[in-house]
CSV table of C-alpha atoms and ligand atoms in Angstrom, one decimal:
chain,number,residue,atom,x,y,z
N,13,UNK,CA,19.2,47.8,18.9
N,14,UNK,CA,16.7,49.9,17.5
N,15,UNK,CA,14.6,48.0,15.6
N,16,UNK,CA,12.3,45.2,17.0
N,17,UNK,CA,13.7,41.6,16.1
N,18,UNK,CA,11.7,38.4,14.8
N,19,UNK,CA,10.2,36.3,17.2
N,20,UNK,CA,11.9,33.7,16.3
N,21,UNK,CA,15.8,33.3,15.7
N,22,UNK,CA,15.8,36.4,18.0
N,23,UNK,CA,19.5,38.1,18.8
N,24,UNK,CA,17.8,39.7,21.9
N,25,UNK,CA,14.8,37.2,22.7
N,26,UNK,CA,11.3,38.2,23.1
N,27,UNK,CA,10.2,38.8,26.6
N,28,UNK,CA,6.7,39.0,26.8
N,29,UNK,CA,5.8,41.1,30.7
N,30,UNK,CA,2.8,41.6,30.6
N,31,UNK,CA,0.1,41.1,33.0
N,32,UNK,CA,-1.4,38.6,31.1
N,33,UNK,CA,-1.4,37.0,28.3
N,34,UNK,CA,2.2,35.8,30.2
N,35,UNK,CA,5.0,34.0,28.9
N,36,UNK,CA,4.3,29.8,27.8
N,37,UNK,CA,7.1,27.8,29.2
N,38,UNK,CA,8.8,25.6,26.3
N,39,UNK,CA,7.7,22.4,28.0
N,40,UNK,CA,3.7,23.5,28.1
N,41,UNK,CA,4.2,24.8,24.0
N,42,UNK,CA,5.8,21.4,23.4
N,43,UNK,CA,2.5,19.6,25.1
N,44,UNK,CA,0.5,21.6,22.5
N,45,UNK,CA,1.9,19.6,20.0
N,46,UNK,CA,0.5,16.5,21.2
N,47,UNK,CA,-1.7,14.5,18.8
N,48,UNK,CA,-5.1,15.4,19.2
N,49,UNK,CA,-7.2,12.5,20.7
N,50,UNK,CA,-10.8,11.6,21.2
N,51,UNK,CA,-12.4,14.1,24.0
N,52,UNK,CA,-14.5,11.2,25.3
N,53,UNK,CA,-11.6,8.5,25.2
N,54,UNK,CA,-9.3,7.5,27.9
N,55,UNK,CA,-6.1,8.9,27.1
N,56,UNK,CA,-8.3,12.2,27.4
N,57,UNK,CA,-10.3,11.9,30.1
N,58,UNK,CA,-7.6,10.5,32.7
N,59,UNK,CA,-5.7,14.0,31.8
N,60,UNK,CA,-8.7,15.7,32.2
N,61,UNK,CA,-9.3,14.0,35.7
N,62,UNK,CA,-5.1,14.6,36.5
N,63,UNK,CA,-6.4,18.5,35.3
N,64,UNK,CA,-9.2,18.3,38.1
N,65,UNK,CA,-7.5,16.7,40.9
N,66,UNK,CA,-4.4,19.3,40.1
N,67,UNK,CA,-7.0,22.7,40.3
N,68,UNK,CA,-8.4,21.4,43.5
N,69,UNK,CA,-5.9,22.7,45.9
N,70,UNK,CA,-4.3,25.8,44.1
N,71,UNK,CA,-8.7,26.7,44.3
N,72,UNK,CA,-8.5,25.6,47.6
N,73,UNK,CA,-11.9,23.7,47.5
N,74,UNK,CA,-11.0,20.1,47.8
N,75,UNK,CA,-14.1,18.3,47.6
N,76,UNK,CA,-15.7,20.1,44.8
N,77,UNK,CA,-15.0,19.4,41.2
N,78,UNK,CA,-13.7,22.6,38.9
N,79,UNK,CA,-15.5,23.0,35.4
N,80,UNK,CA,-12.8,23.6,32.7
N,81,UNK,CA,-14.3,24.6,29.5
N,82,UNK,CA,-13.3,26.9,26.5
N,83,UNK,CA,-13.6,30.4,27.4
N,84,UNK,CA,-11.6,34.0,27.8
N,85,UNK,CA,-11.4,35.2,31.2
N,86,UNK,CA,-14.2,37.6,30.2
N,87,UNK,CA,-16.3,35.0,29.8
N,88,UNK,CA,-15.5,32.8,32.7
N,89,UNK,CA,-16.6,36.4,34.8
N,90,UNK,CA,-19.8,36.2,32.9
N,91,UNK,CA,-20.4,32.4,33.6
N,92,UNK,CA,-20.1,33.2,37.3
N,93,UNK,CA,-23.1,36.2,36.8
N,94,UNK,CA,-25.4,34.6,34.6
N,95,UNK,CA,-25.3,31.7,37.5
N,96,UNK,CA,-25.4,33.4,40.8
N,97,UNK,CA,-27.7,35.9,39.4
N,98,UNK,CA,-30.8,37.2,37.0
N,99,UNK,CA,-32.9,39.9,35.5
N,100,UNK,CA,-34.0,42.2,38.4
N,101,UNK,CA,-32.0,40.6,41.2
N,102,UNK,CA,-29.8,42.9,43.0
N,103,UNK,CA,-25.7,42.7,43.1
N,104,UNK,CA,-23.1,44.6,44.8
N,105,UNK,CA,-20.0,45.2,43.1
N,106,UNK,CA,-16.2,46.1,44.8
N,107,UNK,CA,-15.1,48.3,42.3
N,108,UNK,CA,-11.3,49.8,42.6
N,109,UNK,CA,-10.2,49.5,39.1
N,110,UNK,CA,-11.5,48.2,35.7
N,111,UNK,CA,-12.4,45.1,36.4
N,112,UNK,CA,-15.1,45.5,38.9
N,113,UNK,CA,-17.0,48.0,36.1
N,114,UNK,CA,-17.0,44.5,33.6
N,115,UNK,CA,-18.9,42.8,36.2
N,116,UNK,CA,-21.3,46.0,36.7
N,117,UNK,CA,-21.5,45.4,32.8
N,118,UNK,CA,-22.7,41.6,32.6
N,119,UNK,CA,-24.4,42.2,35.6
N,120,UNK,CA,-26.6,44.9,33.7
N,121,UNK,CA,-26.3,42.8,30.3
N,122,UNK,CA,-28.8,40.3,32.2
N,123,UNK,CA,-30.8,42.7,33.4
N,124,UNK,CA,-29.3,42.4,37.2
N,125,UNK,CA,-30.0,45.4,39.5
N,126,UNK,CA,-26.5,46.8,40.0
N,127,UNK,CA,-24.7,48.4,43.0
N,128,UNK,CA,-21.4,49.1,43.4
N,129,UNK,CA,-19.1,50.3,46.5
N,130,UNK,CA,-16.2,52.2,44.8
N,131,UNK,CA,-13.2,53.1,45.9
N,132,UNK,CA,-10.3,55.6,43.5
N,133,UNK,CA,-8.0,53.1,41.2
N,134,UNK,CA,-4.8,51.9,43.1
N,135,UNK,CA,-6.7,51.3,46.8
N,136,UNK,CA,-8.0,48.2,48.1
N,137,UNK,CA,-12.1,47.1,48.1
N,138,UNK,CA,-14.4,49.2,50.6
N,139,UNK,CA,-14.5,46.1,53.0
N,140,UNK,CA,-16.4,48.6,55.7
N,141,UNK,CA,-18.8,50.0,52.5
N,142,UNK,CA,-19.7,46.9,51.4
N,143,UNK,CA,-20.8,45.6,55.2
N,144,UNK,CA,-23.0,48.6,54.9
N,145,UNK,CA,-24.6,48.1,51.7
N,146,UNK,CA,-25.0,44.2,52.5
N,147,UNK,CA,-27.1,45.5,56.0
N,148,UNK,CA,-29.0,47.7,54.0
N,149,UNK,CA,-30.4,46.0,51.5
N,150,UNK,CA,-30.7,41.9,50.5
N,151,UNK,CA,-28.1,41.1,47.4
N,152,UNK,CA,-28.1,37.7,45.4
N,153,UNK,CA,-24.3,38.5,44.9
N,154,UNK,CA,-21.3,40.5,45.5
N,155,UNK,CA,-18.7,40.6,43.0
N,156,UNK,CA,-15.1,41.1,43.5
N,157,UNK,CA,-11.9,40.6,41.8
N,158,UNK,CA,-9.2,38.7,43.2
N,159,UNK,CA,-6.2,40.8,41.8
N,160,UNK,CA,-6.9,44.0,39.9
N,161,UNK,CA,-4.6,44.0,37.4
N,162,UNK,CA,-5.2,47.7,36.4
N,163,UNK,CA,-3.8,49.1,39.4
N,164,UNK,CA,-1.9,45.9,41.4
N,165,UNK,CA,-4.1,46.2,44.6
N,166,UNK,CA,-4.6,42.6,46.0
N,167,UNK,CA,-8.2,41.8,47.8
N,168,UNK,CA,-8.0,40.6,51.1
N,169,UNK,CA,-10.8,37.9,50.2
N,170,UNK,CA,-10.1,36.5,53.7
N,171,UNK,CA,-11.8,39.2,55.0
N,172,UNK,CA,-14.2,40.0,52.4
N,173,UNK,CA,-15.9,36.4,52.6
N,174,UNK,CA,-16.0,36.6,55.9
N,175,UNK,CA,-18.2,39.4,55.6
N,176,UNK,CA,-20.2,38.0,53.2
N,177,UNK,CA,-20.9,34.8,55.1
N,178,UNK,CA,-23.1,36.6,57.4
N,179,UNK,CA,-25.1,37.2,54.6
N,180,UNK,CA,-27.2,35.2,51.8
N,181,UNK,CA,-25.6,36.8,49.4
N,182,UNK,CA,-22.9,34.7,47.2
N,183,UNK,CA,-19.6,35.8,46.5
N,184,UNK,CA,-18.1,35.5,43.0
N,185,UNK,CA,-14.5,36.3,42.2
N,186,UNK,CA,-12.5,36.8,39.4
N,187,UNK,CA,-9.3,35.0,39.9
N,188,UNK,CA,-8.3,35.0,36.7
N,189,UNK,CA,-5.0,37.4,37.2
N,190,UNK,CA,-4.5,35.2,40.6
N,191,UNK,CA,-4.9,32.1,40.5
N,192,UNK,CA,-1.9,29.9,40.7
N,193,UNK,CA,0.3,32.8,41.8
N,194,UNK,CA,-1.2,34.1,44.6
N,195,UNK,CA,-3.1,32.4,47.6
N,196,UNK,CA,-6.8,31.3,47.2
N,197,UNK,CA,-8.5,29.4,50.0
N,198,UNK,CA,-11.9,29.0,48.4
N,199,UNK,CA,-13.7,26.9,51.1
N,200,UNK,CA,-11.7,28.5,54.1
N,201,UNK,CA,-12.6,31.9,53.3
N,202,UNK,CA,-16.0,32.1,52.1
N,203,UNK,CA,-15.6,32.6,48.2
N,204,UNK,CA,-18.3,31.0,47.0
N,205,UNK,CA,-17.6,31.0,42.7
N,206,UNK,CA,-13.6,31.6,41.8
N,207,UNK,CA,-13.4,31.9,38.2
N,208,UNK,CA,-10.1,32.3,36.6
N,209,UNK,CA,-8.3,31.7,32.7
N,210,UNK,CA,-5.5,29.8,31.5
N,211,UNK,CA,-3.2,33.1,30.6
N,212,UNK,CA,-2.0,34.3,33.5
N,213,UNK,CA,-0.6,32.5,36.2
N,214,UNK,CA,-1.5,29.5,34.7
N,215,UNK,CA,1.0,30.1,32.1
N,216,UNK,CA,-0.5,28.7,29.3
N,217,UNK,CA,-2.1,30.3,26.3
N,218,UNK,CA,-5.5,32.1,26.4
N,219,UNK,CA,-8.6,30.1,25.7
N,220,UNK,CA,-9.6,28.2,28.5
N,221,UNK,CA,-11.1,29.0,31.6
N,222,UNK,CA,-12.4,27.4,34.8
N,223,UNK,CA,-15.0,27.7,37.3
N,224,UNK,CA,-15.4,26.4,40.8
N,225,UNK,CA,-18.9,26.5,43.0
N,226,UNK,CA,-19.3,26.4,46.8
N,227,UNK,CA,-22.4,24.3,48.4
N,228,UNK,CA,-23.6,27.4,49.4
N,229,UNK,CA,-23.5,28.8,45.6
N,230,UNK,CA,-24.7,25.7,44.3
N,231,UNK,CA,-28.1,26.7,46.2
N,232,UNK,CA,-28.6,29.9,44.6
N,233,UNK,CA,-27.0,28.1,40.7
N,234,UNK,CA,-29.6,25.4,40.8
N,235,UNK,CA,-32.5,27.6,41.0
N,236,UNK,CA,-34.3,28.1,37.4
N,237,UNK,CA,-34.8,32.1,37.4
N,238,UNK,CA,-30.7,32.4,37.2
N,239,UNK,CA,-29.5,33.4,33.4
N,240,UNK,CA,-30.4,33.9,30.7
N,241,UNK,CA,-27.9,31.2,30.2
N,242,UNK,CA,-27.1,28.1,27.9
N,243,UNK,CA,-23.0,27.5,27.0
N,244,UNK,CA,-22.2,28.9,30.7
N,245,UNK,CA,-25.0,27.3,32.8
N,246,UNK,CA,-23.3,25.4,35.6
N,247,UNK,CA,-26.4,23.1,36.2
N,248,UNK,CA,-25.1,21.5,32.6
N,249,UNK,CA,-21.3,21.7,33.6
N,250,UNK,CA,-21.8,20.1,37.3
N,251,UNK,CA,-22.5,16.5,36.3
N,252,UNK,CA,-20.3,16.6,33.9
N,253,UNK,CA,-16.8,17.7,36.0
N,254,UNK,CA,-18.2,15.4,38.8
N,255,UNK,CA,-17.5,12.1,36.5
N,256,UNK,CA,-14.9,13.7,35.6
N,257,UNK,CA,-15.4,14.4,31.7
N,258,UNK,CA,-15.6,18.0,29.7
N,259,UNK,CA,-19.2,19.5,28.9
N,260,UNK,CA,-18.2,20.5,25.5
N,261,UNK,CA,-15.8,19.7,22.8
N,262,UNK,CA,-12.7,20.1,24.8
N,263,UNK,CA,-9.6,22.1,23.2
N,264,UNK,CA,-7.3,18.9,23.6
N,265,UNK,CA,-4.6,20.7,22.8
N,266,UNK,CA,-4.9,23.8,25.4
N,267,UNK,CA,-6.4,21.5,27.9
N,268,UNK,CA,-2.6,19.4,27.1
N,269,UNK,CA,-1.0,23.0,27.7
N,270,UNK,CA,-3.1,23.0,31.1
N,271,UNK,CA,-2.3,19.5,32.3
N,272,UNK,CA,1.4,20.1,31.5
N,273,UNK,CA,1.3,23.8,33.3
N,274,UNK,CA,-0.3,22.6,36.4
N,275,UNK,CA,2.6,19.5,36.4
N,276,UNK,CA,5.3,22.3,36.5
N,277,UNK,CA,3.3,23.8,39.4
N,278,UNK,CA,3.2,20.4,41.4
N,279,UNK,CA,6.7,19.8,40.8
N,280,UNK,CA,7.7,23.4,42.4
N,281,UNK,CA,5.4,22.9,45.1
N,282,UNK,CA,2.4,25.0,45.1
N,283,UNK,CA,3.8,27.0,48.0
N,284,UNK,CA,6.6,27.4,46.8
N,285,UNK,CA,5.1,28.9,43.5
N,286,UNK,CA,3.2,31.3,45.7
N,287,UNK,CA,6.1,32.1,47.5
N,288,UNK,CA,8.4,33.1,44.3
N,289,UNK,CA,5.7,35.1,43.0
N,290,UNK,CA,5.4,37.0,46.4
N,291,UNK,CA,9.5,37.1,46.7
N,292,UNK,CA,10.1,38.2,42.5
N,293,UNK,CA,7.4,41.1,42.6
N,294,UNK,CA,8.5,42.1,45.5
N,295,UNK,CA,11.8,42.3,44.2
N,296,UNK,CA,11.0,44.2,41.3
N,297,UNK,CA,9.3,47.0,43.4
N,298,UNK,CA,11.9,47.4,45.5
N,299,UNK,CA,14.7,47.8,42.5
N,300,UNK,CA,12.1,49.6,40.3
N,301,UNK,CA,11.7,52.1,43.6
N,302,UNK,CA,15.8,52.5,43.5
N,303,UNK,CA,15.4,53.4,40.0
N,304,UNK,CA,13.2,56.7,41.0
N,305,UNK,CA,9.7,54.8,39.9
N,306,UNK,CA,6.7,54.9,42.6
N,307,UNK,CA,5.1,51.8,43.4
N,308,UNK,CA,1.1,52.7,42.5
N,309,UNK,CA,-1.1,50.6,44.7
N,310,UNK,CA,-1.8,51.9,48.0
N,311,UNK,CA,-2.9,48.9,49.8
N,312,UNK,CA,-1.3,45.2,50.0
N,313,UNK,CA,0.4,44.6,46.6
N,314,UNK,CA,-0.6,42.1,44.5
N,315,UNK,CA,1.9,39.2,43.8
N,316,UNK,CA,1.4,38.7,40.3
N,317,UNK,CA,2.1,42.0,39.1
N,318,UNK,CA,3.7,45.0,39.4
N,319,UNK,CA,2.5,48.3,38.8
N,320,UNK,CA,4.4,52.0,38.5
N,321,UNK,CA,4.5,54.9,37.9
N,322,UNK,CA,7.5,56.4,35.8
N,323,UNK,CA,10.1,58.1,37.4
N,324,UNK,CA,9.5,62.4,37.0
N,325,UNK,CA,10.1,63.9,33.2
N,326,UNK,CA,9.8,60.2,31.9
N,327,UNK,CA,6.5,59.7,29.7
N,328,UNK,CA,5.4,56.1,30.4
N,329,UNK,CA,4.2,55.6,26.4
N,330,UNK,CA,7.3,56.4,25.3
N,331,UNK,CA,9.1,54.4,28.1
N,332,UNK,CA,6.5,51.1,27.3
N,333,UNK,CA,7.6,51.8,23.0
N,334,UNK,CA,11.1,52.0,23.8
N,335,UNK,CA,11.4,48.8,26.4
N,336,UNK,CA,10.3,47.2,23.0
N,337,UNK,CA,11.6,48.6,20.1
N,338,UNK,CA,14.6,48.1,22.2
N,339,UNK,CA,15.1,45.8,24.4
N,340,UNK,CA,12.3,43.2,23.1
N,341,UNK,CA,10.6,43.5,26.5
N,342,UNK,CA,6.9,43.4,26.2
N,343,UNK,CA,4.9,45.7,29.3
N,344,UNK,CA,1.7,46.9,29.7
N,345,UNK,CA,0.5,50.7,29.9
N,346,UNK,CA,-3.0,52.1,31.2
N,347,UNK,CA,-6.7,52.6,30.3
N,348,UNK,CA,-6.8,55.0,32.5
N,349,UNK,CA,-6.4,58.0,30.6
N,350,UNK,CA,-5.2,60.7,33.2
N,351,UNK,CA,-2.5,58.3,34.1
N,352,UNK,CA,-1.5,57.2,30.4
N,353,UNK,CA,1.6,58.8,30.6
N,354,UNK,CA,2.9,57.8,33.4
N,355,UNK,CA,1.9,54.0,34.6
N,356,UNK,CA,3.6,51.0,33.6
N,357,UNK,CA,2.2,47.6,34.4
N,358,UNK,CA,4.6,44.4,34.2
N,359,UNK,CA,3.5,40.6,34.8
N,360,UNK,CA,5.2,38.8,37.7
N,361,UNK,CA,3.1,35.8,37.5
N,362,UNK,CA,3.7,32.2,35.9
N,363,UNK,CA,7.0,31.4,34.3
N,364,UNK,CA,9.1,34.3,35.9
N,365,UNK,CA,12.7,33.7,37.3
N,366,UNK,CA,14.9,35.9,39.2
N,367,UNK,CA,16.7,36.3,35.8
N,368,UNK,CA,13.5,37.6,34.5
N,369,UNK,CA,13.2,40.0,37.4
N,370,UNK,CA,16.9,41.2,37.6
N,371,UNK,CA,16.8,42.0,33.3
N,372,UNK,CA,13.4,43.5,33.3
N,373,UNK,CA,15.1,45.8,35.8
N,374,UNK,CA,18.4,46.4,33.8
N,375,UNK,CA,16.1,47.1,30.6
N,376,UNK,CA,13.8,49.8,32.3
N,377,UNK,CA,16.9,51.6,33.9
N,378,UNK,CA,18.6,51.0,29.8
N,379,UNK,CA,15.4,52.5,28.6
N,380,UNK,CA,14.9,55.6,31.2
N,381,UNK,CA,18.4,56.5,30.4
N,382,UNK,CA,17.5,56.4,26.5
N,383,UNK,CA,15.1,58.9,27.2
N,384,UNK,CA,17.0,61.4,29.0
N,385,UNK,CA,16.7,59.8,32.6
N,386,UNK,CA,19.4,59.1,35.0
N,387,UNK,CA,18.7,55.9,37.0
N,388,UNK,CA,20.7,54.7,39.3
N,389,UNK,CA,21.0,50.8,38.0
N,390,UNK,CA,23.4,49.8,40.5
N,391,UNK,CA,20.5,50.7,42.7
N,392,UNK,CA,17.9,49.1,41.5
N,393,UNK,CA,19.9,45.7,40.9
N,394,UNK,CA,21.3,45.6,44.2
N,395,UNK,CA,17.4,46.6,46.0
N,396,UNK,CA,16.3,43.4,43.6
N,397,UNK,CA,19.1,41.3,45.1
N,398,UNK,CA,18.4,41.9,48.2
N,399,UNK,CA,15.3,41.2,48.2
N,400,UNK,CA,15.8,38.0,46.1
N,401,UNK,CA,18.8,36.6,48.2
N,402,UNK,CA,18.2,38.4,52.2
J,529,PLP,C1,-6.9,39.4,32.1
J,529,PLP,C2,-8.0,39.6,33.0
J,529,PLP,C3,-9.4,39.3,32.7
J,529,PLP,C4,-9.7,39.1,31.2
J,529,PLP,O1,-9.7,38.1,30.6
J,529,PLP,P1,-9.8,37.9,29.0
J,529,PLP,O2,-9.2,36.6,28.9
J,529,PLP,O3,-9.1,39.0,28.3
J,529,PLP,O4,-11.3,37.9,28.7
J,529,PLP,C5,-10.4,39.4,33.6
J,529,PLP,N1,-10.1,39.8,34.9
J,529,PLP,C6,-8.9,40.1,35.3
J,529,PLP,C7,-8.6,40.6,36.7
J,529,PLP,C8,-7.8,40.1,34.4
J,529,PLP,O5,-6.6,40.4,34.7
């Protein structure tokens, strides 16, 4: 088992664990392979509609139509600026890992005047700075990320929007690690523009992305002094997603990927769905712990991942190489450089199973062990297990 197999034909099969792009279920792939049909025709559009009416709840805004458009996540987070805000308008960023900096980034790419409440990689959002900064001064936006996938620390949106209610300030989240595997109650908690992507929890391939807009939101979108904006302005996507019809050229293909991903959620259940993506990455950090890795965020976990640190004289790098060259088993390491060598990052959202969850443990404590570690798997499997059966 040294070298890394083919894709396809595999003896050992490809398990891609990452936090995104995730692993396509066979049944969404096989939708890919749909003919393509007319964007504007019927067959289209009453997918597209089924596409709508299925986002609606897992957004947790019912009586708002979601825009679905062509995009990376990236650029769903920029839709969301370039529409909530402009040049020389103020926003407050909740920065507590790298994806709070990207906002800061667009935010300044528009010329935005940019804030931020920071707190170390690993904890949760300053809820208590950013009720501070929002008292003393007026902000067009705060921006906040749903589930930082660099460090695994969950927002508690419930509370940030609550917060930010009091305020005329809009608040914008990036969703797009989230969305579909853990809770999102736009409407009921205050968050004013989700934006998420189709690669994550969604379970489908990257390239689309979607957007959602409160009343509230729509306020501050509909003004002319947002932007600069063209592709991403909402005020061109709005009537279009109420009749119920794409902006643009839609991807027929991904958006078949979508319709079929978002079936596979109804049939679970969507509480259910958030519930096994609670229940699996909890399991994994508690058998991961057994194996003598530390679980890295500080705060409330998010559901969707999980992120580590490797257990003492094991170098992450080597650990991430190995868990492929070996075992076919695809994680994710760090930007952060002072903890390269030491954090792993591996998905738990979309198509995961407690198989999934019980192997991905057996390969790490397979690939410590090649390294000169001594893990105790029965451990680890048995913390899984009792997590995933109580
Ligand atoms: C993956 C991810 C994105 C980025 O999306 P791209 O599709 O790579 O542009 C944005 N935000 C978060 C929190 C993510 O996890």
């Amino acid at each position: 088992m040294n070298a890394r197999f083919p894709i396809s034909g595999d003896a050992v099969p490809y398990r891609l664990r990452l936090p995104g792009p995730t692993a396509v279920p066979e049944r969404v792939l096989r939708a890919m392979a749909q003919p393509v049909v007319a964007h504007r025709g019927p067959e289209f559009l009453a997918r597209f509609r089924d596409i709508q009416a299925r986002l609606r709840p897992i957004i947790g805004r019912p009586g708002s139509a979601p825009y679905v458009f062509a995009s990376t996540g990236i650029g769903a987070m920029e839709s969301a600026v370039v529409n909530v805000a402009g040049p020389g308008q103020r926003v407050l960023v909740a920065n507590n890992g790298q994806w709070g900096p990207v906002f800061r980034r667009l935010a300044e790419a528009i010329g935005a005047e940019v804030d931020d409440v920071a707190t170390p990689p690993g904890s949760p959002v300053d809820l208590e700075g950013i009720e501070r900064a929002l008292k003393a001064k007026e902000y067009a936006a705060v921006l906040a990320v749903h589930s930082e996938s660099s460090t695994g620390a969950l927002t508690d949106l419930k509370a940030l929007g609550a917060i930010v209610r009091q305020t005329s300030a809009v608040l914008a989240v990036d969703s797009v690690s989230a969305l579909g595997g853990a809770e999102m109650r736009a409407d009921e908690w205050g968050v004013d523009v989700v934006v998420s992507a189709s690669q994550k929890a969604l379970m489908c391939p990257p390239g689309l992305a979607l957007a959602s807009v409160s009343d509230k939101a729509w306020e501050v979108v509909s003004r002319a002094d947002r932007g600069p904006r063209s592709y991403f302005d909402y005020t061109r996507m709005r009537p279009n997603a109420d009749k119920g019809e794409p902006t643009y050229t839609a991807p027929v293909s991904m958006m078949n990927a979508l319709h079929e991903a978002l079936t596979m959620i109804g049939e679970e259940g969507l509480d259910a769905a958030l519930a096994r993506h609670r229940r699996l990455s909890s399991a994994l950090a508690a058998g991961a712990a057994a194996l003598g890795f530390s679980v890295f965020p500080k705060g409330t976990p998010s559901p969707t991942l999980v992120v580590l640190l490797a257990p003492e004289g094991i170098d992450a790098t080597a650990l991430i190489d190995r868990l492929a060259d070996g075992y076919n088993t695809i994680v994710a390491g760090t930007r952060f450089e002072d903890l390269k060598h030491r954090m792993v990052r591996i998905g738990t959202m979309g198509a995961v199973s407690d198989g999934d969850i019980l192997t991905d443990l057996h390969h790490l404590a397979s690939a410590v062990r090649d390294l000169g570690g001594r893990p105790d798997e029965a451990a680890g499997l048995a913390a899984a297990a009792e997590v995933l059966n109580p």
